[in-house]
Amino acid sequence: MPIVVLQILLVAAFLVGGLSKLAGAKPQLINFQRWRLPPAMRYVTGVVELLGAGMMLLGIWTHGFAAWGGILLAGTMIGAMFVHFRVQDKFSQWFPAIVFLCVSLAVTINYASYLF
C-alpha cells in the first residue's frame, strides 16, 4: 500500500507542475527564461508532466500505466537535472528533481513486471 502513497504524491506534484507551466504561471515563466529554454519547451514539459500524472493515477488500478508513467516522469526529471547542470544551479535547486526521480524510479521498479 505505501507505493500508492508515492503514486498519489507524484500525481499531485506533476498535476500542479504541469498545469502551472501550461497556465504560464509567473514563476514558471521566470524559470524557463532563466534556463534559456524556448517558450514552446514550457508547453511540451507541461503536457509531458500532465501525461505522466495521468498515467500514474491510472496506474493505481492498472499497474502497467504506473510503470510506464514512472519511466516518463523519471526521464523528465533527468532532463530537469541536465538543465540545472547546464545553468550551474545550486544543489538546492536540483533537489526536487532528484527526489522526484527517485520516487518515479521506485514506482517503476515496483511495477516493473507489468511493463511487458
Coordinates of N, CA and C in Angstrom, one line a residue:
M1 N 0.8 -1.2 0.0 CA 0.0 0.0 0.0 C 0.8 1.3 0.0
P2 N 2.1 1.3 0.6 CA 2.8 2.5 0.6 C 3.2 3.0 -0.8
I3 N 3.3 2.1 -1.8 CA 3.6 2.6 -3.2 C 2.5 3.5 -3.7
V4 N 1.2 3.2 -3.3 CA 0.1 4.0 -3.7 C 0.3 5.5 -3.2
V5 N 0.8 5.6 -2.0 CA 1.0 6.9 -1.4 C 2.0 7.7 -2.3
L6 N 3.1 7.0 -2.8 CA 4.1 7.6 -3.6 C 3.5 8.0 -5.0
Q7 N 2.6 7.1 -5.5 CA 1.9 7.5 -6.7 C 1.1 8.7 -6.6
I8 N 0.3 8.8 -5.5 CA -0.5 10.0 -5.2 C 0.3 11.2 -5.1
L9 N 1.5 11.1 -4.4 CA 2.4 12.2 -4.3 C 2.9 12.7 -5.7
L10 N 3.2 11.7 -6.6 CA 3.6 12.1 -7.9 C 2.5 12.7 -8.7
V11 N 1.3 12.2 -8.6 CA 0.1 12.7 -9.3 C -0.1 14.2 -8.9
A12 N -0.1 14.4 -7.6 CA -0.3 15.8 -7.1 C 0.8 16.8 -7.5
A13 N 2.1 16.4 -7.4 CA 3.2 17.2 -7.7 C 3.2 17.6 -9.2
F14 N 3.0 16.5 -10.1 CA 3.1 16.8 -11.5 C 1.8 17.4 -12.1
L15 N 0.7 17.2 -11.4 CA -0.5 17.8 -11.9 C -0.3 19.4 -11.6
V16 N 0.1 19.7 -10.5 CA 0.3 21.1 -10.1 C 1.4 21.7 -11.1
G17 N 2.5 21.0 -11.2 CA 3.6 21.5 -12.0 C 3.2 21.6 -13.5
G18 N 2.6 20.6 -14.0 CA 2.2 20.7 -15.4 C 1.2 21.8 -15.7
L19 N 0.2 21.9 -14.8 CA -0.8 22.9 -15.0 C -0.3 24.3 -14.9
S20 N 0.7 24.5 -13.9 CA 1.3 25.9 -13.8 C 2.1 26.2 -15.0
K21 N 2.7 25.2 -15.6 CA 3.5 25.5 -16.8 C 2.6 25.9 -18.0
L22 N 1.5 25.1 -18.2 CA 0.6 25.4 -19.2 C -0.2 26.7 -19.0
A23 N -0.4 27.1 -17.8 CA -1.1 28.3 -17.5 C -0.2 29.5 -17.6
G24 N 1.1 29.3 -17.6 CA 2.0 30.4 -17.7 C 2.2 31.2 -16.4
A25 N 2.2 30.4 -15.3 CA 2.4 31.0 -14.0 C 3.8 31.8 -14.0
K26 N 3.8 32.9 -13.4 CA 4.9 33.8 -13.4 C 6.2 33.1 -13.0
P27 N 6.2 32.3 -11.9 CA 7.5 31.6 -11.6 C 8.0 30.7 -12.7
Q28 N 7.0 30.0 -13.4 CA 7.4 29.2 -14.5 C 8.0 30.0 -15.6
L29 N 7.4 31.1 -15.9 CA 7.9 32.0 -17.0 C 9.3 32.4 -16.7
I30 N 9.5 32.8 -15.4 CA 10.9 33.3 -15.0 C 11.9 32.2 -15.1
N31 N 11.5 31.0 -14.6 CA 12.5 29.9 -14.6 C 12.9 29.5 -16.0
F32 N 11.9 29.4 -16.9 CA 12.2 28.9 -18.3 C 13.0 30.0 -19.0
Q33 N 12.8 31.2 -18.7 CA 13.7 32.3 -19.2 C 15.1 32.2 -18.7
R34 N 15.2 32.0 -17.4 CA 16.5 31.9 -16.7 C 17.3 30.7 -17.3
W35 N 16.5 29.6 -17.5 CA 17.2 28.4 -18.1 C 17.5 28.5 -19.6
R36 N 17.1 29.6 -20.2 CA 17.3 29.9 -21.6 C 16.7 28.8 -22.5
L37 N 15.5 28.5 -22.1 CA 14.7 27.5 -22.9 C 13.6 28.2 -23.7
P38 N 13.3 27.8 -24.9 CA 12.3 28.4 -25.7 C 10.9 28.3 -25.0
P39 N 10.0 29.2 -25.3 CA 8.6 29.2 -24.7 C 7.9 27.9 -25.0
A40 N 8.1 27.3 -26.2 CA 7.4 26.1 -26.5 C 7.8 24.9 -25.6
M41 N 9.1 25.0 -25.1 CA 9.5 23.9 -24.2 C 8.7 23.8 -22.9
R42 N 8.2 25.0 -22.5 CA 7.4 25.1 -21.3 C 6.1 24.3 -21.5
Y43 N 5.5 24.5 -22.7 CA 4.3 23.8 -23.0 C 4.5 22.3 -23.2
V44 N 5.6 21.9 -23.8 CA 5.9 20.5 -24.0 C 6.1 19.8 -22.6
T45 N 6.9 20.5 -21.8 CA 7.1 20.0 -20.4 C 5.8 19.8 -19.6
G46 N 5.0 20.9 -19.7 CA 3.7 20.8 -19.0 C 2.8 19.6 -19.5
V47 N 2.8 19.4 -20.8 CA 2.0 18.3 -21.3 C 2.5 17.0 -20.9
V48 N 3.9 16.8 -20.9 CA 4.5 15.6 -20.5 C 4.3 15.3 -19.0
E49 N 4.3 16.4 -18.2 CA 4.1 16.2 -16.8 C 2.6 15.8 -16.5
L50 N 1.7 16.4 -17.2 CA 0.3 16.0 -17.1 C 0.0 14.6 -17.5
L51 N 0.7 14.2 -18.6 CA 0.5 12.8 -19.1 C 1.1 11.9 -18.1
G52 N 2.3 12.2 -17.6 CA 2.8 11.3 -16.5 C 2.0 11.2 -15.3
A53 N 1.4 12.3 -14.9 CA 0.5 12.3 -13.7 C -0.7 11.5 -14.0
G54 N -1.3 11.6 -15.2 CA -2.5 10.8 -15.6 C -2.1 9.3 -15.6
M55 N -1.0 9.0 -16.1 CA -0.6 7.6 -16.2 C -0.4 7.0 -14.8
M56 N 0.2 7.9 -13.9 CA 0.4 7.5 -12.5 C -0.9 7.3 -11.8
L57 N -1.9 8.1 -12.1 CA -3.2 8.0 -11.5 C -3.9 6.7 -11.9
L58 N -3.9 6.5 -13.3 CA -4.5 5.3 -13.8 C -3.8 4.0 -13.3
G59 N -2.5 4.2 -13.0 CA -1.7 3.1 -12.5 C -2.1 2.6 -11.1
I60 N -2.9 3.3 -10.4 CA -3.3 2.8 -9.1 C -4.2 1.6 -9.3
W61 N -4.9 1.6 -10.4 CA -5.8 0.4 -10.7 C -5.2 -0.5 -11.8
T62 N -4.4 0.1 -12.8 CA -3.8 -0.7 -13.8 C -2.3 -0.5 -13.8
H63 N -1.6 -1.4 -13.1 CA -0.2 -1.1 -12.7 C 0.7 -0.8 -13.9
G64 N 0.4 -1.3 -15.1 CA 1.3 -1.1 -16.2 C 1.4 0.4 -16.5
F65 N 0.3 1.1 -16.3 CA 0.3 2.6 -16.5 C 1.3 3.3 -15.6
A66 N 1.3 2.8 -14.3 CA 2.2 3.4 -13.3 C 3.6 3.1 -13.7
A67 N 3.9 1.9 -14.2 CA 5.3 1.6 -14.6 C 5.8 2.5 -15.7
W68 N 5.0 2.6 -16.8 CA 5.3 3.5 -17.9 C 5.3 5.0 -17.5
G69 N 4.3 5.4 -16.7 CA 4.3 6.7 -16.2 C 5.5 7.1 -15.4
G70 N 6.0 6.1 -14.6 CA 7.2 6.3 -13.8 C 8.4 6.5 -14.7
I71 N 8.5 5.8 -15.8 CA 9.6 5.9 -16.8 C 9.5 7.3 -17.4
L72 N 8.3 7.7 -17.8 CA 8.1 9.1 -18.4 C 8.6 10.2 -17.4
L73 N 8.1 10.1 -16.2 CA 8.4 11.1 -15.2 C 9.9 11.1 -14.8
A74 N 10.5 9.9 -14.8 CA 11.9 9.8 -14.5 C 12.7 10.5 -15.6
G75 N 12.3 10.2 -16.8 CA 13.0 10.8 -17.9 C 12.9 12.4 -17.9
T76 N 11.7 12.8 -17.5 CA 11.5 14.3 -17.4 C 12.4 14.9 -16.3
M77 N 12.6 14.1 -15.2 CA 13.5 14.6 -14.1 C 14.9 14.6 -14.5
I78 N 15.3 13.6 -15.3 CA 16.7 13.5 -15.8 C 16.9 14.8 -16.7
G79 N 16.0 15.1 -17.5 CA 16.1 16.3 -18.3 C 16.2 17.6 -17.5
A80 N 15.4 17.6 -16.4 CA 15.4 18.8 -15.5 C 16.8 18.9 -14.8
M81 N 17.4 17.7 -14.5 CA 18.7 17.8 -13.8 C 19.7 18.2 -14.8
F82 N 19.6 17.8 -16.1 CA 20.5 18.3 -17.1 C 20.4 19.8 -17.3
V83 N 19.2 20.4 -17.2 CA 19.0 21.8 -17.3 C 19.7 22.5 -16.1
H84 N 19.5 22.0 -14.9 CA 20.1 22.6 -13.7 C 21.6 22.6 -13.8
F85 N 22.1 21.5 -14.4 CA 23.6 21.4 -14.6 C 24.1 22.4 -15.6
R86 N 23.4 22.5 -16.7 CA 23.8 23.4 -17.8 C 23.8 24.8 -17.3
V87 N 22.9 25.3 -16.4 CA 22.9 26.7 -16.0 C 23.6 26.8 -14.6
Q88 N 24.2 25.7 -14.2 CA 25.0 25.7 -12.9 C 24.2 26.2 -11.7
D89 N 23.0 25.7 -11.6 CA 22.2 25.9 -10.4 C 22.8 25.3 -9.2
K90 N 22.4 25.9 -8.0 CA 22.8 25.3 -6.7 C 22.1 24.0 -6.5
F91 N 22.7 23.2 -5.6 CA 22.2 21.9 -5.3 C 20.7 22.0 -4.8
S92 N 20.4 23.0 -4.1 CA 19.1 23.2 -3.5 C 18.0 23.3 -4.6
Q93 N 18.5 23.8 -5.8 CA 17.5 23.8 -6.9 C 17.4 22.5 -7.7
W94 N 18.4 21.7 -7.5 CA 18.4 20.3 -8.1 C 17.5 19.4 -7.3
F95 N 17.5 19.6 -6.0 CA 17.0 18.6 -5.0 C 15.6 18.1 -5.4
P96 N 14.6 19.0 -5.7 CA 13.3 18.4 -6.0 C 13.3 17.4 -7.2
A97 N 14.1 17.7 -8.2 CA 14.3 16.8 -9.4 C 14.8 15.5 -9.0
I98 N 15.8 15.5 -8.1 CA 16.4 14.3 -7.6 C 15.4 13.5 -6.8
V99 N 14.7 14.1 -6.0 CA 13.7 13.4 -5.2 C 12.6 12.8 -6.1
F100 N 12.1 13.6 -7.0 CA 11.0 13.0 -7.9 C 11.6 12.0 -8.8
L101 N 12.8 12.1 -9.2 CA 13.5 11.0 -10.0 C 13.5 9.7 -9.2
C102 N 13.9 9.8 -7.9 CA 13.9 8.6 -7.1 C 12.6 8.0 -6.8
V103 N 11.6 8.8 -6.6 CA 10.2 8.3 -6.3 C 9.7 7.7 -7.6
S104 N 9.9 8.3 -8.8 CA 9.4 7.8 -10.0 C 10.0 6.4 -10.3
L105 N 11.3 6.3 -10.1 CA 12.0 5.0 -10.3 C 11.5 4.0 -9.3
A106 N 11.2 4.4 -8.1 CA 10.7 3.4 -7.1 C 9.4 2.8 -7.6
V107 N 8.5 3.7 -8.1 CA 7.2 3.2 -8.6 C 7.5 2.3 -9.8
T108 N 8.3 2.7 -10.7 CA 8.6 1.9 -11.9 C 9.2 0.5 -11.5
I109 N 10.1 0.5 -10.6 CA 10.7 -0.8 -10.2 C 9.7 -1.6 -9.5
N110 N 8.8 -1.0 -8.7 CA 7.8 -1.8 -8.0 C 6.8 -2.5 -9.0
Y111 N 6.5 -1.8 -10.1 CA 5.6 -2.4 -11.1 C 6.3 -2.9 -12.4
A112 N 7.6 -3.1 -12.3 CA 8.4 -3.5 -13.5 C 7.9 -4.7 -14.2
S113 N 7.3 -5.6 -13.4 CA 6.8 -6.9 -14.0 C 5.5 -6.6 -15.0
Y114 N 5.0 -5.4 -14.9 CA 3.8 -5.0 -15.7 C 4.2 -4.3 -17.0
L115 N 5.5 -4.1 -17.2 CA 6.0 -3.3 -18.3 C 5.7 -4.0 -19.7
F116 N 5.9 -5.3 -19.7 CA 5.6 -6.0 -21.0 C 4.7 -7.2 -20.8

